[in-house]
PDB file of C-alpha atoms and ligand atoms in Angstrom:
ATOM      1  CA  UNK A   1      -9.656  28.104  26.119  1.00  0.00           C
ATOM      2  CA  UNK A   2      -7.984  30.569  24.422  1.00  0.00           C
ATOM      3  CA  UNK A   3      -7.172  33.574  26.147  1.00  0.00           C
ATOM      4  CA  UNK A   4      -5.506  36.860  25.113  1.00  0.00           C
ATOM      5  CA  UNK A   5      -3.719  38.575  28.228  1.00  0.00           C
ATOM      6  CA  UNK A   6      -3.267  43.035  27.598  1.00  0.00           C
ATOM      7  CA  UNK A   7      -0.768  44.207  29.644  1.00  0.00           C
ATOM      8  CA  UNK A   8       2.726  43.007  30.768  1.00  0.00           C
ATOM      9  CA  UNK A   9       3.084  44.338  34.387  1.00  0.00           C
ATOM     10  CA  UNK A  10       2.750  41.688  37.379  1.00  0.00           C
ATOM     11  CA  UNK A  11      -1.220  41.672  36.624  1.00  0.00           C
ATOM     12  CA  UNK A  12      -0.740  40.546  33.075  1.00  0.00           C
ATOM     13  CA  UNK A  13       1.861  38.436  34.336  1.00  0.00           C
ATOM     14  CA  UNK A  14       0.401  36.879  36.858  1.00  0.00           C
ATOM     15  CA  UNK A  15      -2.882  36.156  35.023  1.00  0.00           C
ATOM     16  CA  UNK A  16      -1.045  34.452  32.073  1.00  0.00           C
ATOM     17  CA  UNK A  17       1.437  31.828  34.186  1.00  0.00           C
ATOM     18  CA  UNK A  18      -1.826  30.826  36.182  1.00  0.00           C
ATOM     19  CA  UNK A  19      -3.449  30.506  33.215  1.00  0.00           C
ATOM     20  CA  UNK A  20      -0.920  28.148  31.538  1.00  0.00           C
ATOM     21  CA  UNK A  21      -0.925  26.722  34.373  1.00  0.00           C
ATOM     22  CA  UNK A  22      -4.936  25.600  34.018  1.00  0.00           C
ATOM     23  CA  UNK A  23      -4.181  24.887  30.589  1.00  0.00           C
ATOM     24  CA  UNK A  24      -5.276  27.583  28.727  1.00  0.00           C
ATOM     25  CA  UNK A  25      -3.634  28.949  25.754  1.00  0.00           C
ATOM     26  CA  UNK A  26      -2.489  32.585  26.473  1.00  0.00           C
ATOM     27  CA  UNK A  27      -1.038  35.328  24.354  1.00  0.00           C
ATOM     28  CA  UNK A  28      -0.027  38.480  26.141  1.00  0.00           C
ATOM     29  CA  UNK A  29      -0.016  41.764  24.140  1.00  0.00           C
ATOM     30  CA  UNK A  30       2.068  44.772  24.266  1.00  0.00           C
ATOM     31  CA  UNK A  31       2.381  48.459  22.704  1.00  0.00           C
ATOM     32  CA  UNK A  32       5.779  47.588  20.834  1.00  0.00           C
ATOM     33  CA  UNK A  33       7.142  43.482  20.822  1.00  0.00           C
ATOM     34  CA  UNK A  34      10.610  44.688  20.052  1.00  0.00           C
ATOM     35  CA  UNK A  35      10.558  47.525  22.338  1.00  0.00           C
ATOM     36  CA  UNK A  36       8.941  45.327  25.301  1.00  0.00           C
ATOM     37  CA  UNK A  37      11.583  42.402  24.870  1.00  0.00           C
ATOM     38  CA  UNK A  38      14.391  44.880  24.368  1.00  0.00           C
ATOM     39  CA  UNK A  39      14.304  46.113  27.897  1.00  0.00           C
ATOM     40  CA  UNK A  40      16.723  45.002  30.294  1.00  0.00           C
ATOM     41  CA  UNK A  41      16.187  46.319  33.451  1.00  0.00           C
ATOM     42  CA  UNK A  42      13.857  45.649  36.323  1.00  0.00           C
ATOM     43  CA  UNK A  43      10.684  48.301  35.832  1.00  0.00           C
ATOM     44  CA  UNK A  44       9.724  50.809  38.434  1.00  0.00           C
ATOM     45  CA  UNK A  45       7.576  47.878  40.219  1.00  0.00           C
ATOM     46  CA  UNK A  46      10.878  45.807  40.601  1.00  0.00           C
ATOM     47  CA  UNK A  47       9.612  43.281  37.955  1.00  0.00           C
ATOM     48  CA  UNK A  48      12.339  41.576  36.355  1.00  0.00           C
ATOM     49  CA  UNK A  49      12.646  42.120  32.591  1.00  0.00           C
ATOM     50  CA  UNK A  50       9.818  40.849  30.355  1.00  0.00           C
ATOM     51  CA  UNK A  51      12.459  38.552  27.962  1.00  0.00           C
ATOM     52  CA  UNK A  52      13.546  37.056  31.347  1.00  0.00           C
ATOM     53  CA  UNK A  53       9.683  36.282  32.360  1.00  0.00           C
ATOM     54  CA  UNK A  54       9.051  34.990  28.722  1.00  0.00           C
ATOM     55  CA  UNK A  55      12.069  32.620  29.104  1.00  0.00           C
ATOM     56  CA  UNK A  56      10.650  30.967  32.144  1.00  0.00           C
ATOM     57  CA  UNK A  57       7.074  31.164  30.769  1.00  0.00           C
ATOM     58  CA  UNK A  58       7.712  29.685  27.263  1.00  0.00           C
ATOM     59  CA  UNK A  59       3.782  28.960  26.653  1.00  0.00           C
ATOM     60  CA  UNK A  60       3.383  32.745  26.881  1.00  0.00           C
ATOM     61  CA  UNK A  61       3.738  33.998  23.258  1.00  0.00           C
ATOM     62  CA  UNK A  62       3.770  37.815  23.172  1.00  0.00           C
ATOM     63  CA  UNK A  63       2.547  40.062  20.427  1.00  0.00           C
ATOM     64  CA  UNK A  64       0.421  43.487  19.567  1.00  0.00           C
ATOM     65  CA  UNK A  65      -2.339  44.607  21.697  1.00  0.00           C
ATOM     66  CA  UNK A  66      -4.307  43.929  18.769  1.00  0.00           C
ATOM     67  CA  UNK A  67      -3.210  40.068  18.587  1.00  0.00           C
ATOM     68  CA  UNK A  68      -3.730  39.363  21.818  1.00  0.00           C
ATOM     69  CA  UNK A  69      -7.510  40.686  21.871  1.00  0.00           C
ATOM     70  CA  UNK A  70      -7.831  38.593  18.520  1.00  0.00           C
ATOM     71  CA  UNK A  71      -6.696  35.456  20.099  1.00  0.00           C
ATOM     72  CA  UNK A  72      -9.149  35.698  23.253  1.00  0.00           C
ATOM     73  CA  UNK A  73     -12.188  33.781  23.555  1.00  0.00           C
ATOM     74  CA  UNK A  74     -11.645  35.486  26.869  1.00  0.00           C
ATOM     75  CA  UNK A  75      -9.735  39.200  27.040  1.00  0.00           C
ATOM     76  CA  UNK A  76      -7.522  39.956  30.588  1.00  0.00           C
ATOM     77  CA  UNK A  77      -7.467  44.034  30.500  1.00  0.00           C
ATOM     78  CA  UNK A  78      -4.418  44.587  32.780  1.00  0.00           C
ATOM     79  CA  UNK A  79      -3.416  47.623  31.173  1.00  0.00           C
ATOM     80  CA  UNK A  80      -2.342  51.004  33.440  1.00  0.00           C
ATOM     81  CA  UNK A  81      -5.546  52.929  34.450  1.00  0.00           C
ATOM     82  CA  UNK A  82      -4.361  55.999  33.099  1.00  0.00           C
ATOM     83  CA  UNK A  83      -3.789  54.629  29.356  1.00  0.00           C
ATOM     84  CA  UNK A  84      -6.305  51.753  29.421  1.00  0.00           C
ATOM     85  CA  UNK A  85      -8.965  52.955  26.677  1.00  0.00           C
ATOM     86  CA  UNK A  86      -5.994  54.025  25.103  1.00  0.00           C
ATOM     87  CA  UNK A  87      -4.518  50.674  24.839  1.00  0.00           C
ATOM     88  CA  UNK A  88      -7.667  48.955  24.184  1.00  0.00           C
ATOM     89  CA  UNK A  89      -7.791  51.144  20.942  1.00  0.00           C
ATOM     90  CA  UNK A  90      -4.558  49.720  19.947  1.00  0.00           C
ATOM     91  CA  UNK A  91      -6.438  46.329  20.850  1.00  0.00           C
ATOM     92  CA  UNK A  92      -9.251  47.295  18.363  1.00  0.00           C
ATOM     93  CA  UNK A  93     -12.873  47.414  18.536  1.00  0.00           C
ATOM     94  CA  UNK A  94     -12.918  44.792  15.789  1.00  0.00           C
ATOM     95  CA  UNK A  95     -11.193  42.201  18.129  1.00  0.00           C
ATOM     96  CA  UNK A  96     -13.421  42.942  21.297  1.00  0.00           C
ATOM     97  CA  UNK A  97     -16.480  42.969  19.780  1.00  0.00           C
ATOM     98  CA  UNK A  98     -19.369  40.226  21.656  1.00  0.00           C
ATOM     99  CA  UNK A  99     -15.995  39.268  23.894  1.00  0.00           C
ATOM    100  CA  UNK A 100     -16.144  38.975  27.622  1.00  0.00           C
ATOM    101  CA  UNK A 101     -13.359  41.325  28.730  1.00  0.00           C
ATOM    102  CA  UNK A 102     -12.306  41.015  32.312  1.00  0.00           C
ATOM    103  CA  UNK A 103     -11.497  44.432  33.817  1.00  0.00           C
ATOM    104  CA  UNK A 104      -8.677  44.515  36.491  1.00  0.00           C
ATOM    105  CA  UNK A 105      -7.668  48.459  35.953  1.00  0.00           C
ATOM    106  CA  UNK A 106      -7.680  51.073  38.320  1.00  0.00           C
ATOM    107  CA  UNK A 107      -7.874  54.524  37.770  1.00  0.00           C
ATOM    108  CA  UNK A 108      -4.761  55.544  39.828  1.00  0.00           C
ATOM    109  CA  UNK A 109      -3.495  58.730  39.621  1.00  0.00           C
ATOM    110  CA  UNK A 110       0.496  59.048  40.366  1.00  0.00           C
ATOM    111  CA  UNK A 111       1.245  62.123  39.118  1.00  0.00           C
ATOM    112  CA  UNK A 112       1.023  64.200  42.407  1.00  0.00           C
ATOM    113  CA  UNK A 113       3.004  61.218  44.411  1.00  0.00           C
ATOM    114  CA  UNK A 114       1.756  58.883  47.092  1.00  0.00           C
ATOM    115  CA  UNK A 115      -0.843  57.425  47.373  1.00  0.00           C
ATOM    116  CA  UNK A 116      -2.132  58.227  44.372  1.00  0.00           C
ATOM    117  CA  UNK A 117      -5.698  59.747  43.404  1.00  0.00           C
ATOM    118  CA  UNK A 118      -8.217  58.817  42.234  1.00  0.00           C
ATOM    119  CA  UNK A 119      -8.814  60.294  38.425  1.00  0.00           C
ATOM    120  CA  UNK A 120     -12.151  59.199  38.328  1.00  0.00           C
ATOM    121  CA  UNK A 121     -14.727  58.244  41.084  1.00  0.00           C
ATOM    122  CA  UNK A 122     -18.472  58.907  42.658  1.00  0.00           C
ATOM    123  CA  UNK A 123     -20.721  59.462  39.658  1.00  0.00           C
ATOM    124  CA  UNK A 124     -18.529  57.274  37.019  1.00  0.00           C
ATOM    125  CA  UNK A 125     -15.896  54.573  36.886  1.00  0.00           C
ATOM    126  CA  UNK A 126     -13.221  53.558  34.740  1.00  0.00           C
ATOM    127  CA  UNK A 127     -15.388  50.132  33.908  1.00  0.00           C
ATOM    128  CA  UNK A 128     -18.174  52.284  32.847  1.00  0.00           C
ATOM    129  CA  UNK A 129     -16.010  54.186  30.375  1.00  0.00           C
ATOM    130  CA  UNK A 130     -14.611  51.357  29.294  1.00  0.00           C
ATOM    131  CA  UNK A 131     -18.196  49.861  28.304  1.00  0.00           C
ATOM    132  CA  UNK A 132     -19.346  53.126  26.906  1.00  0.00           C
ATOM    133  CA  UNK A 133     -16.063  53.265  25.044  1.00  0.00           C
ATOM    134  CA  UNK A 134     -16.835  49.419  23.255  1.00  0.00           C
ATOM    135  CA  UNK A 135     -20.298  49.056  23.645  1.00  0.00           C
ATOM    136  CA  UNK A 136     -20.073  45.505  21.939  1.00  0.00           C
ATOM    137  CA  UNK A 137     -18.011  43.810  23.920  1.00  0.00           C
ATOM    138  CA  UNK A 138     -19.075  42.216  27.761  1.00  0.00           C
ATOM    139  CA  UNK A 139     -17.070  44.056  30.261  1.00  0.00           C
ATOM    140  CA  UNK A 140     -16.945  42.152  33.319  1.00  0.00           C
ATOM    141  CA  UNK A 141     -14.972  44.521  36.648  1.00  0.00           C
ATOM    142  CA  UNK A 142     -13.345  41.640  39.016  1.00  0.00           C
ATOM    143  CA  UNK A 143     -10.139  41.316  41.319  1.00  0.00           C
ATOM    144  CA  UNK A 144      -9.181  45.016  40.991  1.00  0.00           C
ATOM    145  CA  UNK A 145      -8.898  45.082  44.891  1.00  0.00           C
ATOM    146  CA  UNK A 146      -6.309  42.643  45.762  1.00  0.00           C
ATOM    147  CA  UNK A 147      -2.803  41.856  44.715  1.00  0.00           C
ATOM    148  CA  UNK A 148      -1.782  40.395  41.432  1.00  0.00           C
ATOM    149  CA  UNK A 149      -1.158  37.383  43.494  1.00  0.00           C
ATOM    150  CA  UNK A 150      -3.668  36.714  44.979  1.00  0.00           C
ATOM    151  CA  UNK A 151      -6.182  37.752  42.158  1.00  0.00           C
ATOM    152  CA  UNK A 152      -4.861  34.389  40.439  1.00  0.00           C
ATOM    153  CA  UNK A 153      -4.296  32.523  43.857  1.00  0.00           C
ATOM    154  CA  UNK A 154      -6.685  33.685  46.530  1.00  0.00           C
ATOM    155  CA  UNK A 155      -5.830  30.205  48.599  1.00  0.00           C
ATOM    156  CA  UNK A 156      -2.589  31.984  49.456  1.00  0.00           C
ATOM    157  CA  UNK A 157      -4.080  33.546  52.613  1.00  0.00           C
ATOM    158  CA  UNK A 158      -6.938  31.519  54.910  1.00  0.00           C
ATOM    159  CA  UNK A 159      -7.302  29.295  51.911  1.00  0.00           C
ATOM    160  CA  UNK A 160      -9.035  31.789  49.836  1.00  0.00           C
ATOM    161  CA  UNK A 161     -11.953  33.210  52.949  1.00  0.00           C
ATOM    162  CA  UNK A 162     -11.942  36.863  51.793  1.00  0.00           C
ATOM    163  CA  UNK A 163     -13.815  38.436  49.043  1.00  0.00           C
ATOM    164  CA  UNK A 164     -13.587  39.965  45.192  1.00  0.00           C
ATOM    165  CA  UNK A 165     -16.507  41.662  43.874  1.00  0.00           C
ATOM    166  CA  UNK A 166     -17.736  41.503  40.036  1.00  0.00           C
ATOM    167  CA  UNK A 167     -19.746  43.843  38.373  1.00  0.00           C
ATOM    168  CA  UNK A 168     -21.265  43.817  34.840  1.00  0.00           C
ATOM    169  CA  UNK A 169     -24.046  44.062  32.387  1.00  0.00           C
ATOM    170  CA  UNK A 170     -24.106  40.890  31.189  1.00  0.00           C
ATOM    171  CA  UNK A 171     -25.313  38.158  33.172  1.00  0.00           C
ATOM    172  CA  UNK A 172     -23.763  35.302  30.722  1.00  0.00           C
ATOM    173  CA  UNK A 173     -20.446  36.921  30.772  1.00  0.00           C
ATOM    174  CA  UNK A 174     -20.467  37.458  34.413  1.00  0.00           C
ATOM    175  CA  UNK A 175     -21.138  33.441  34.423  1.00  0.00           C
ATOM    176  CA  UNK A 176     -17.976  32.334  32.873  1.00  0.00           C
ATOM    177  CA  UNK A 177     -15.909  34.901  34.490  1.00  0.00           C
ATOM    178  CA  UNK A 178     -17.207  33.414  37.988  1.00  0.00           C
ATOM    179  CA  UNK A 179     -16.330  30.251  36.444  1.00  0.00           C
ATOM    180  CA  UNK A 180     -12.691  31.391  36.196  1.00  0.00           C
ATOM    181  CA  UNK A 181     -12.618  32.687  39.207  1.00  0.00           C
ATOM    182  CA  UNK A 182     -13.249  29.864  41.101  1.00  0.00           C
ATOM    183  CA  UNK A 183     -10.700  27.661  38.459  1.00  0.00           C
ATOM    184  CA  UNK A 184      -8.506  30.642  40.270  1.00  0.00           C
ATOM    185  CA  UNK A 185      -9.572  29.310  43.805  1.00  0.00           C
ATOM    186  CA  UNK A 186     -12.091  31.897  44.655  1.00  0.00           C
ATOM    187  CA  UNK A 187     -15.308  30.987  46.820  1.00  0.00           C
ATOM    188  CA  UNK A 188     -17.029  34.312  47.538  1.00  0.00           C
ATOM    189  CA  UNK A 189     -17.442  35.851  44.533  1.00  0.00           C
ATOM    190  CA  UNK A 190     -20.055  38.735  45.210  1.00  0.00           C
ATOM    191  CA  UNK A 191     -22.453  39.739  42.153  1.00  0.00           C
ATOM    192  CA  UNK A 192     -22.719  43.552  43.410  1.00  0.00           C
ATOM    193  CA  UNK A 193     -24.691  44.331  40.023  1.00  0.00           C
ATOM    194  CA  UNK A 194     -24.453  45.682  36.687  1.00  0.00           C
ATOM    195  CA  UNK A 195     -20.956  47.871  35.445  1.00  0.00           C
ATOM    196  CA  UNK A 196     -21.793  50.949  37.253  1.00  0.00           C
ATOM    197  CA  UNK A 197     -21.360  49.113  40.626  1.00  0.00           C
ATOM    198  CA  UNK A 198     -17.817  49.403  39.462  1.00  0.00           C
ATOM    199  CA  UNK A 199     -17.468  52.650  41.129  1.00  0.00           C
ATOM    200  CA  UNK A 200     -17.562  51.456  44.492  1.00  0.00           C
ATOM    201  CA  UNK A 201     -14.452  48.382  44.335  1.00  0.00           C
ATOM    202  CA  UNK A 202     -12.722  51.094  42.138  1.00  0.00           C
ATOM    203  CA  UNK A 203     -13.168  53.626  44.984  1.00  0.00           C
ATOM    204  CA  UNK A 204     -11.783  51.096  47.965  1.00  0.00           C
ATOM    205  CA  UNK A 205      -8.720  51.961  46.337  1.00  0.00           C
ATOM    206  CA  UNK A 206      -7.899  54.981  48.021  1.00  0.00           C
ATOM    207  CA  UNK A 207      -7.548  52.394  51.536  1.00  0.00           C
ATOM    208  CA  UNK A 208      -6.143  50.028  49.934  1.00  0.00           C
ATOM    209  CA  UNK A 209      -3.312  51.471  49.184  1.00  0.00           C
ATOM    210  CA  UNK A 210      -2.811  53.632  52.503  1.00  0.00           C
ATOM    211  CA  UNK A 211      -3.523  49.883  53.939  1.00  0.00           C
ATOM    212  CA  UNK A 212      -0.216  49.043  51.788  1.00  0.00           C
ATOM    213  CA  UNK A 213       1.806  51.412  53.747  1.00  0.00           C
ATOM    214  CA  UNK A 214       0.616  50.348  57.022  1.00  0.00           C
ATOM    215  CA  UNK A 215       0.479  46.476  56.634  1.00  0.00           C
ATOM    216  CA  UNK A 216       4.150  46.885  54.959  1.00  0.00           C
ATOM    217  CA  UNK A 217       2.753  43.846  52.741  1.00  0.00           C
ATOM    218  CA  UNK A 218       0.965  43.771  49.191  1.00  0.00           C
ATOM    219  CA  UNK A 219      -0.636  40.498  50.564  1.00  0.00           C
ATOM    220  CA  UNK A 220      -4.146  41.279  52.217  1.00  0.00           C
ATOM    221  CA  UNK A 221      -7.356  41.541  50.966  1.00  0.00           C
ATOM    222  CA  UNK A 222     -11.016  42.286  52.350  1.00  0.00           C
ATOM    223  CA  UNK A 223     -13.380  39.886  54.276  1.00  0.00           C
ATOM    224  CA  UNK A 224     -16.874  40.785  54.746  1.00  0.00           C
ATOM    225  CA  UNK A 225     -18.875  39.272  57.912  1.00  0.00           C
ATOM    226  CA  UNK A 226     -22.609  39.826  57.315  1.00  0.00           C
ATOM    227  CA  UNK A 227     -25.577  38.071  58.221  1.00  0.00           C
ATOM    228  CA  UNK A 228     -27.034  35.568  55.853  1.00  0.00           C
TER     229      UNK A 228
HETATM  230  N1  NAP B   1      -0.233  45.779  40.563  1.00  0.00           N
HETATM  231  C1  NAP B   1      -1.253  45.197  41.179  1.00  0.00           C
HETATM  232  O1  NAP B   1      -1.081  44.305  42.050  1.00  0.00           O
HETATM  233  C2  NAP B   1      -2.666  45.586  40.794  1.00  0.00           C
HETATM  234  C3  NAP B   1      -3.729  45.158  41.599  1.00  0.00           C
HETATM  235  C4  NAP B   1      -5.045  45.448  41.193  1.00  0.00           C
HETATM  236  C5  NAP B   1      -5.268  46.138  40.017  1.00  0.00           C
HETATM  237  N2  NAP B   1      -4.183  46.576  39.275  1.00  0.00           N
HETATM  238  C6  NAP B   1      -4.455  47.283  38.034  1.00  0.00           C
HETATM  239  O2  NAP B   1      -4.081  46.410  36.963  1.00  0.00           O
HETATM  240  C7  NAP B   1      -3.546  47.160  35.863  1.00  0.00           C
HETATM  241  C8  NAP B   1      -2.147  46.639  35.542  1.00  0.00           C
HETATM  242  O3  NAP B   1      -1.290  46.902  36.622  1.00  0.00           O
HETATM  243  P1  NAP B   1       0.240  46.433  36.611  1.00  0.00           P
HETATM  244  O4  NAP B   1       0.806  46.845  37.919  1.00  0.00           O
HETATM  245  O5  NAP B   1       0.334  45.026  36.177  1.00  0.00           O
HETATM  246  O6  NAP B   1       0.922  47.233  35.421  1.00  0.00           O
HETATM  247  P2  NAP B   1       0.955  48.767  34.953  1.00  0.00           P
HETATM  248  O7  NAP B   1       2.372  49.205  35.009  1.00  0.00           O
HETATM  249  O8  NAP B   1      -0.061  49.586  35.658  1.00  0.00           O
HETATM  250  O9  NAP B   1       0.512  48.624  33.418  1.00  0.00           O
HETATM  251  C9  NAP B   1       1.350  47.961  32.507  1.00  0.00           C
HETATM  252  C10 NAP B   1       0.708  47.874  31.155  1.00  0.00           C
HETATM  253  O10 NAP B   1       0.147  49.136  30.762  1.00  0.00           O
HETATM  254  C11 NAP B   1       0.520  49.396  29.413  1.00  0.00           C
HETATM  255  N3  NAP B   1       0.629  50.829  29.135  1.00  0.00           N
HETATM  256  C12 NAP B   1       1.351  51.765  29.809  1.00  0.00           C
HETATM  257  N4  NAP B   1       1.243  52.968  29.190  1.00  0.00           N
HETATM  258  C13 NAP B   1       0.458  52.783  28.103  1.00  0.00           C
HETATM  259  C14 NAP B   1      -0.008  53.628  27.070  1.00  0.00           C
HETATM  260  N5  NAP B   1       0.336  54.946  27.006  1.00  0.00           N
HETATM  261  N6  NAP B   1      -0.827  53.116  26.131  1.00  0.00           N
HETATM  262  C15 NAP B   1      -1.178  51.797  26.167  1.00  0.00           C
HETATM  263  N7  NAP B   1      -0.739  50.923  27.111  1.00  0.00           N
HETATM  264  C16 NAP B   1       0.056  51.414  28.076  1.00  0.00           C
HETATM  265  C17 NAP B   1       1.917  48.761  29.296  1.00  0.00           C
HETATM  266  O11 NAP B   1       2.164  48.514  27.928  1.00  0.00           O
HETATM  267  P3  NAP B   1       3.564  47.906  27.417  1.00  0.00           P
HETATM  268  O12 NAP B   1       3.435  46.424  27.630  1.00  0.00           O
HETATM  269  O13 NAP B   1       3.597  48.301  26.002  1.00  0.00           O
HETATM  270  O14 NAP B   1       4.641  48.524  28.255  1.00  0.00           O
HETATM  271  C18 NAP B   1       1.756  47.503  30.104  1.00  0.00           C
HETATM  272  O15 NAP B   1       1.298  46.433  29.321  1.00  0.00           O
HETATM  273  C19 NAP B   1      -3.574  48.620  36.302  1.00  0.00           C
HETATM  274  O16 NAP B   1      -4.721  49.239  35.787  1.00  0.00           O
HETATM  275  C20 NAP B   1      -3.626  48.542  37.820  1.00  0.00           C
HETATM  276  O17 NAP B   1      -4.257  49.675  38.414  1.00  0.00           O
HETATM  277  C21 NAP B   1      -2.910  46.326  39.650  1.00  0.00           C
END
């Protein structure tokens, strides 16, 4: 399948090697190619350079934003939280439109230090917006509240007995992203409803990350026990 991969942090990253990997055929976009592979330094995250990923992941080809959301069958939005309409603009209504986009963002404030905020929560969620903003294309919320790692490779830790949550209007969409998901190695998959149940995995965030600090480790996740 074709897939177009926005964003080139660890999330976009991580989603496009896996990818490969299952044999898809991924294009990763980015603001500025030149500007992207003309860094040379590791980024604030401690990723290495992008050229240096791109060298060991020659199936990846990079290009525009707007390429990369042409490309997709299926679009990966692993853009920052803060600029993520913003970069889906650059992406183009024209190249979303009827797509199933899979949301990963999180509306993360840094700008008053650690742990961040939350910049929007309770009565809205940065899903929602996002559907409001392209109302044509199938937003589908997923794997925003684990790791990148383990979003692509949830066997890593009790062979993948934990839980991601998905939320969306579209019930077709929602089908092939569960579809993915388990390619991925997921096996609870919880349907928690349509986008506006976004709000609650994008508000776990604020424990999530004080759980970082704790746990000393980006590799947890949550398990829910219930009675079935
Ligand atoms: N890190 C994790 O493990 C994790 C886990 C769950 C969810 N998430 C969420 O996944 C998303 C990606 O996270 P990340 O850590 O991989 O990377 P990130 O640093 O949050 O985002 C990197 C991407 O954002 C783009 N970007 C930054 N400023 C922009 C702007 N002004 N306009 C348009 N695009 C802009 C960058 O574009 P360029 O390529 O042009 O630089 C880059 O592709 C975030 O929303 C994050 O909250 C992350």
């Amino acid at each position: 399948m074709r897939i177009g991969v926005l964003g080139t942090g660890i999330v976009g990253r991580s989603h496009a090697a896996r990818l490969v990997d299952l044999g898809h055929e991924v294009v990763m976009g980015t603001r500025d190619v030149s500007r992207s592979l003309s860094v040379n330094t590791v980024d604030y995250m401690g990723n290495p350079p992008l050229r240096e990923w791109l060298d060991r992941n020659p199936q990846v080809r990079l290009t525009p934003f707007s390429e990369a959301a042409k490309h997709g069958e299926i679009v990966i939005n692993a853009i920052n939280g803060m600029h993520a309409l913003e970069g889906l603009h650059l992406a183009g209504n024209e190249n979303l439109d009827g797509k199933v986009i899979i949301d990963i963002t999180n509306p993360l404030d840094f700008s008053r230090g650690m742990p961040p905020s939350l910049f929007i929560s309770n009565t809205d969620s940065l899903g929602e917006q996002i559907q409001r903003s392209f109302p044509s294309a199938r937003i589908v919320k997923t794997l925003n509240t684990m790791s990148a790692p383990l979003q692509v490779n949830p066997r890593l830790l009790m062979d993948g007995d934990h839980h991601t949550f998905i939320s969306g209007n579209d019930p077709e969409a929602k089908r092939v992203v569960v579809q993915l998901l388990e390619d991925y190695g997921w096996r609870n998959v919880i349907d928690i409803g349509d986008i506006a149940s976004a709000r609650g995995p994008e508000m776990v965030l604020p424990i999530w990350t004080r759980l970082l600090g704790v746990l000393k480790t980006p590799m947890f996740n949550f398990k829910l026990v219930y009675e079935r």
